[in-house]
Coordinates of C-alpha atoms and ligand atoms in Angstrom, one line a residue:
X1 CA 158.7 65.1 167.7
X2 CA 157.5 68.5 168.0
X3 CA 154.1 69.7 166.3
X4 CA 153.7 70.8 162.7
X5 CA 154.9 74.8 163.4
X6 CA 157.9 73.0 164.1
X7 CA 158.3 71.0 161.2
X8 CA 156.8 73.5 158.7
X9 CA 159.4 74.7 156.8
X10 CA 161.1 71.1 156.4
X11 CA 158.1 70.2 154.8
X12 CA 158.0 73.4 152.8
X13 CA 161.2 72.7 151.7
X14 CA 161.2 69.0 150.7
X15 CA 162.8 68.2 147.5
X16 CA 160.3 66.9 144.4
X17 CA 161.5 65.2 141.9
X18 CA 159.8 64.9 138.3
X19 CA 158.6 61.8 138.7
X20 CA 157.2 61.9 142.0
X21 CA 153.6 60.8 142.5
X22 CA 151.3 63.2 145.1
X23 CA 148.0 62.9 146.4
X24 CA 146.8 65.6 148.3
X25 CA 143.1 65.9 150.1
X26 CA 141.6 67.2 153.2
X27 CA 141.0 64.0 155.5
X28 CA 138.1 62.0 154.7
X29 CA 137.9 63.1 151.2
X30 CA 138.3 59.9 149.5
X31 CA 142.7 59.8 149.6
X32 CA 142.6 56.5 150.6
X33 CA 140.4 55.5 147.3
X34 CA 142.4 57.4 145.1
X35 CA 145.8 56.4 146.3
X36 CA 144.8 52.7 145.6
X37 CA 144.0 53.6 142.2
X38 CA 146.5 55.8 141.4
X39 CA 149.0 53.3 142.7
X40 CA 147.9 50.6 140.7
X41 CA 147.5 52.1 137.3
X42 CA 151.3 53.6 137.8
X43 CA 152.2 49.9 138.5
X44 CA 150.7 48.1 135.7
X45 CA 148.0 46.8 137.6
X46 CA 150.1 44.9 140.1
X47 CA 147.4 43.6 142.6
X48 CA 149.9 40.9 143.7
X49 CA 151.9 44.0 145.0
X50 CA 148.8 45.9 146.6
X51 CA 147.9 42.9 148.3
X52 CA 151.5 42.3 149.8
X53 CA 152.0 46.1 150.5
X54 CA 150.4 48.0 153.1
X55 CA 149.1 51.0 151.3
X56 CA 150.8 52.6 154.6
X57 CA 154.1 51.5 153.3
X58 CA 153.8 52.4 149.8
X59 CA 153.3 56.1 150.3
X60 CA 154.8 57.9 152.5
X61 CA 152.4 60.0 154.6
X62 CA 154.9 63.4 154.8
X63 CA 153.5 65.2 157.8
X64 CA 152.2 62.2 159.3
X65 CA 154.4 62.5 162.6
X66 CA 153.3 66.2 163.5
X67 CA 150.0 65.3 163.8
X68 CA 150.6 62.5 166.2
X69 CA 151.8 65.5 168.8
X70 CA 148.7 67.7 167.5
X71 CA 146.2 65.1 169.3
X72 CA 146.2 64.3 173.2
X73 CA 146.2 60.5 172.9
X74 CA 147.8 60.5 169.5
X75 CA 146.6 58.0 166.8
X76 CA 147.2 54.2 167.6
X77 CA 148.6 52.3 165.5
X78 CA 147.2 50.4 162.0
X79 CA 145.5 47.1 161.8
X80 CA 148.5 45.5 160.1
X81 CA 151.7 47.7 159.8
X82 CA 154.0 50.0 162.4
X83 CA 151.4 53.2 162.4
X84 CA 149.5 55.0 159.3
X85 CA 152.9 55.7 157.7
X86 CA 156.5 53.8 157.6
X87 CA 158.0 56.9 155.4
X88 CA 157.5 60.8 156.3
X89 CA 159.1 64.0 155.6
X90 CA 162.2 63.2 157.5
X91 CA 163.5 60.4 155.5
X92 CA 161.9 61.6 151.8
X93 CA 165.0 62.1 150.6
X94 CA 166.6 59.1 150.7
X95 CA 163.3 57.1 149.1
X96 CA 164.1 55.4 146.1
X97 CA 162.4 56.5 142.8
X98 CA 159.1 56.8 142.0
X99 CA 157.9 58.2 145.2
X100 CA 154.5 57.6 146.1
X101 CA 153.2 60.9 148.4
X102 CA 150.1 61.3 150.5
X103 CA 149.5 64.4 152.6
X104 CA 146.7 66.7 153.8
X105 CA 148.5 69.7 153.8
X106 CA 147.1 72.5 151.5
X107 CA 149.2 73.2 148.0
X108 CA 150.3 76.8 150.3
X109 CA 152.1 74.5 152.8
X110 CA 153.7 72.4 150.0
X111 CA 156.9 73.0 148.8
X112 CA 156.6 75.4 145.9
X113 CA 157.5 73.8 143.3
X114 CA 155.8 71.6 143.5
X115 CA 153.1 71.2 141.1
X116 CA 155.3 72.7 138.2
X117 CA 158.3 69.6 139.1
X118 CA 155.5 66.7 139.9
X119 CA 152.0 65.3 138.8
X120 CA 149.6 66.1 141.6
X121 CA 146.3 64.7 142.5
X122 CA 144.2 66.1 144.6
X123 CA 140.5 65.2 145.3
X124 CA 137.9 67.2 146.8
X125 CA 134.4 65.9 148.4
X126 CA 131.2 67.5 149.7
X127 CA 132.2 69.2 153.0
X128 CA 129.2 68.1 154.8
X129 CA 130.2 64.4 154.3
X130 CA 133.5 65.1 155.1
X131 CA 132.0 66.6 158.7
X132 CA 130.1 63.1 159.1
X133 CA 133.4 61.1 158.2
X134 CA 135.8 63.1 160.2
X135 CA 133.4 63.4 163.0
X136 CA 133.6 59.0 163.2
X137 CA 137.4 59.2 162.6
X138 CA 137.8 61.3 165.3
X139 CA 136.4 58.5 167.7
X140 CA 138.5 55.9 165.4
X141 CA 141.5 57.3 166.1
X142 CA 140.2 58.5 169.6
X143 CA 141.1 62.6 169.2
X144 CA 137.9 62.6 170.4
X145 CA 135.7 60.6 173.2
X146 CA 133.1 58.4 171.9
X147 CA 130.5 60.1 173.4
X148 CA 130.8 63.5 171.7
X149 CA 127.6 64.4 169.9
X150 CA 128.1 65.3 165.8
X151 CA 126.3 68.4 167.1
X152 CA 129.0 68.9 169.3
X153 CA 131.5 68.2 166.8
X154 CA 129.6 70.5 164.0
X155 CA 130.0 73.5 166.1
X156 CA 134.0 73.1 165.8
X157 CA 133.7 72.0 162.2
X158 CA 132.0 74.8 160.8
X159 CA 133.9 77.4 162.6
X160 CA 137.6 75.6 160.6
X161 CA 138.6 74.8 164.7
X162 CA 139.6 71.0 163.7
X163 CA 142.8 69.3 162.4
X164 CA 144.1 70.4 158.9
X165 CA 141.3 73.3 158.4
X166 CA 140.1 75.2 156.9
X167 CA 138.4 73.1 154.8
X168 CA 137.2 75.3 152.1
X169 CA 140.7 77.6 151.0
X170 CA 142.0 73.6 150.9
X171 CA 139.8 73.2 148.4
X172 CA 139.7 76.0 146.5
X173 CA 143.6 76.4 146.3
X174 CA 143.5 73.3 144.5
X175 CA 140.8 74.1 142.3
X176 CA 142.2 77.7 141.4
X177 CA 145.2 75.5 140.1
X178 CA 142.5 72.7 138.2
X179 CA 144.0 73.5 134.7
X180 CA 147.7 73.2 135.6
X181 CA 149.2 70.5 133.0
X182 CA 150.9 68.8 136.2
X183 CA 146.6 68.7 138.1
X184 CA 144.4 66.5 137.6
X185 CA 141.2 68.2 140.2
X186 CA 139.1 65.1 140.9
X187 CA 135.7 64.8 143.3
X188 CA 134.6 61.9 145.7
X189 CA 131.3 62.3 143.7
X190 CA 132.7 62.2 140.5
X191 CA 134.6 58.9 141.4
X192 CA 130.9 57.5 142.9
X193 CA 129.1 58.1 140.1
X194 CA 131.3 57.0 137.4
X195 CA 134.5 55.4 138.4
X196 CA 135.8 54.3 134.8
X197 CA 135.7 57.6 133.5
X198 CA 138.2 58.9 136.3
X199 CA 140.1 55.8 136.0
X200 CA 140.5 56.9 132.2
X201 CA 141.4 60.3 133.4
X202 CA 143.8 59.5 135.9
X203 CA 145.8 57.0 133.0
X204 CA 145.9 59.7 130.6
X205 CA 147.2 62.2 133.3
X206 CA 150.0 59.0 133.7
X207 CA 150.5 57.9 130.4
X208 CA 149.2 55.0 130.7
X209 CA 147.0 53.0 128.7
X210 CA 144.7 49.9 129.5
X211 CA 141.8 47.8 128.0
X212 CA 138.6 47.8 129.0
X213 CA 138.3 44.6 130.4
X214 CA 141.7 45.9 132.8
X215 CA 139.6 48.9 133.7
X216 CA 136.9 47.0 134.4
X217 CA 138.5 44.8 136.5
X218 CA 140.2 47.9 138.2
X219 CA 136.5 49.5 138.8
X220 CA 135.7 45.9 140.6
X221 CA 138.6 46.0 143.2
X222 CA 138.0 49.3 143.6
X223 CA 134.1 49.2 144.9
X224 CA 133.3 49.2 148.4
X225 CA 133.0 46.6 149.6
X226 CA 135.8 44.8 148.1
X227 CA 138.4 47.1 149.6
X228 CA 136.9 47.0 152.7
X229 CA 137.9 43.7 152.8
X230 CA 141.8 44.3 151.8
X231 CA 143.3 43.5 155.5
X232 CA 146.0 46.3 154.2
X233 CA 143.4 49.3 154.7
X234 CA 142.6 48.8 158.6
X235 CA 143.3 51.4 160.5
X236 CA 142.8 52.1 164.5
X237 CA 140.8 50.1 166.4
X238 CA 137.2 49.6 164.9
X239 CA 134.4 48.9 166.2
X240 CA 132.0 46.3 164.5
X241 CA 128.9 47.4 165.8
X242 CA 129.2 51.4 165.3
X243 CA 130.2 53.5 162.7
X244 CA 133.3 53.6 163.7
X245 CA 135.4 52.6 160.9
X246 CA 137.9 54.0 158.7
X247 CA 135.9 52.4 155.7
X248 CA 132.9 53.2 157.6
X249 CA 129.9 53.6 154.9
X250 CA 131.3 55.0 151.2
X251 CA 128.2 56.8 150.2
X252 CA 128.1 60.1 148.9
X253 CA 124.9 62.2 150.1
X254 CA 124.7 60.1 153.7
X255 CA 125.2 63.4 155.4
X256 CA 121.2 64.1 155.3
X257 CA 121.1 61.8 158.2
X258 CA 123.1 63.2 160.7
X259 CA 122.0 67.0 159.9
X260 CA 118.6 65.7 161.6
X261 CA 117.0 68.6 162.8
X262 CA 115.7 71.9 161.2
X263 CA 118.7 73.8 163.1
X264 CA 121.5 71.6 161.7
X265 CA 119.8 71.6 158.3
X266 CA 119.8 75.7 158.1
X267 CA 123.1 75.5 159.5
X268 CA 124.6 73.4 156.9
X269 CA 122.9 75.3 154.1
X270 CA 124.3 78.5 155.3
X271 CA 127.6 77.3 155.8
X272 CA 127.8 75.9 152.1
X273 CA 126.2 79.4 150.8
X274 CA 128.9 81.3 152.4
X275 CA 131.1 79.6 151.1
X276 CA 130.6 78.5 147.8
X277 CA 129.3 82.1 147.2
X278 CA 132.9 83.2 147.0
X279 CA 134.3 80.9 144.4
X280 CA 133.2 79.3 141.1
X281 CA 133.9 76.0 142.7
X282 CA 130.9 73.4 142.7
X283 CA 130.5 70.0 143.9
X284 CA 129.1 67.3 140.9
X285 CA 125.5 67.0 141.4
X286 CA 124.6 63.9 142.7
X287 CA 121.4 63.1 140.6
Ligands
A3P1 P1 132.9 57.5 154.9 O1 133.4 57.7 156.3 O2 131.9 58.4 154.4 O3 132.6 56.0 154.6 P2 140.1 59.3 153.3 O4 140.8 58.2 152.8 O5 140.4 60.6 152.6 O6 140.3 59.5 154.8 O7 138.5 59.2 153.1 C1 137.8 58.2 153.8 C2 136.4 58.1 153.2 O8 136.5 57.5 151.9 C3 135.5 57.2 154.1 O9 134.2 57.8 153.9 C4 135.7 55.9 153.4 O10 134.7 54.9 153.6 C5 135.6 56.4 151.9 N1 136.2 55.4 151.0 C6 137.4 54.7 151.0 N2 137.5 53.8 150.0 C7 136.3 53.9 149.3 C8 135.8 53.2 148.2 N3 136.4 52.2 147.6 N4 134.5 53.6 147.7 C9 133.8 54.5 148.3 N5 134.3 55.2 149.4 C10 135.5 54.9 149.9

């Protein structure tokens, strides 16, 4: 399997169909979460299902073998299922209906129609949590040696030289497109701070309609700490005594901590400024 520029257009050109189901976020942003939510509250709240099903096999993860070429020692494969994907872009097609679809392409590499066929969800997080998260996934899914500094790893992050970048025209093409019928424009933050209030937006944006003891009970299994424990979101091979984990600390915020110096703290103020100075995009506060 050749690397993405070989596959591009087959992406590009993947069929949707109407009632297709896609999430789409830059790594570390919180797809996971959301794909666990969205796939219940299509189902009817079938836990049962989730428990039975890795979440690797109930979306398929389109571009999920380019990547693997991208990286020198390529991904390994997930806790309890055949690799981070058992569908992709190659057999999409033949997938029965409703299709469940996770990628981190931006909307520009998707095929387009999409978002005028399908209903899209994409969800966007702070970018300098993001940089902590991706920094520890890189060691997960060991694109990168342990021993790499996030100092190290900051210089390549804040110059877009990492997988899937750049980060912030990912972003913003889905936030230009925030008021599309077929868009629902969510945040990590939002879904921290109150997680009943997206699970009410993400029904409506299905059709779908639930009590408030179901939401509640939704909002439960979705904390934390509880799907940390779901043996069907394991990926790579973690480490118990670092942060290296795929569900490695679920805060929003955290990234204070690893921007420890006066340098990195200038740095990452600058490099949101610059950014954010160009678009009417802003992150939720956090207070
Ligand atoms: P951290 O590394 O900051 O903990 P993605 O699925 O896009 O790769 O995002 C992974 C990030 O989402 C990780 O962030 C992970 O812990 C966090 N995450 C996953 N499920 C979560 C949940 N239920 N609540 C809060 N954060 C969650």
């Amino acid at each position: 399997m050749a690397g993405y520029g070989d596959h591009a257009a087959d992406i590009y050109n993947l069929d949707v169909r109407p009632d297709d189901i896609w999430v789409v976020a830059f790594s570390r942003s919180g797809t996971t979460w959301l794909q666990e939510l969205l796939w219940l509250l299509e189902n009817n709240l079938d836990y049962d299902g989730a428990a039975k099903t890795p979440l690797t096999k109930r979306y398929a993860f389109i571009e999920y073998p380019t990547m693997s070429s991208e990286v020198k020692k390529g991904p390994p494969t997930a806790g309890n299922s055949s690799g981070a994907t058992v569908d992709d872009f190659r057999n999409f097609h033949t997938l029965q209906s409703p299709r469940f679809v996770k990628t981190h392409l931006p909307l520009s590499l998707l095929p387009p129609k999409l978002l005028d066929t399908a209903k899209v969800f994409y969800i966007a997080r702070d970018p300098r949590d993001v940089a902590v998260s991706f920094h520890f996934m890189h060691k997960l899914f060991r694109y990168f040696d342990e021993d790499v500094q996030f100092t190290e790893f900051w210089e390549l992050f804040k110059k877009d030289l990492l997988l899937h970048m750049p980060l912030f025209p990912h972003i913003e093409e889905a936030w230009t497109k925030r008021d599309h019928p077929n868009m629902t424009f969510l945040f990590y933050e939002e879904m921290q701070k109150d997680l009943c209030s997206v699970i009410d937006k993400v029904s409506k944006a299905l059709g779908k309609e639930y009590t408030n003891e179901q939401k509640k009970k939704l909002a439960e299994h979705l904390n934390f700490e509880n799907m940390k424990k779901s043996s069907t979101l394991k990926y790579g091979k973690e480490d118990k005594d670092t942060e290296i984990k795929f569900m490695r600390k679920g805060l929003s915020g955290n990234w204070v901590k690893y921007f420890n110096t006066d340098e990195l703290k200038r740095e990452a103020e600058e490099y949101m400024e610059t950014h954010l100075s160009k678009t009417d995009l802003t992150f939720p506060d956090l207070a």
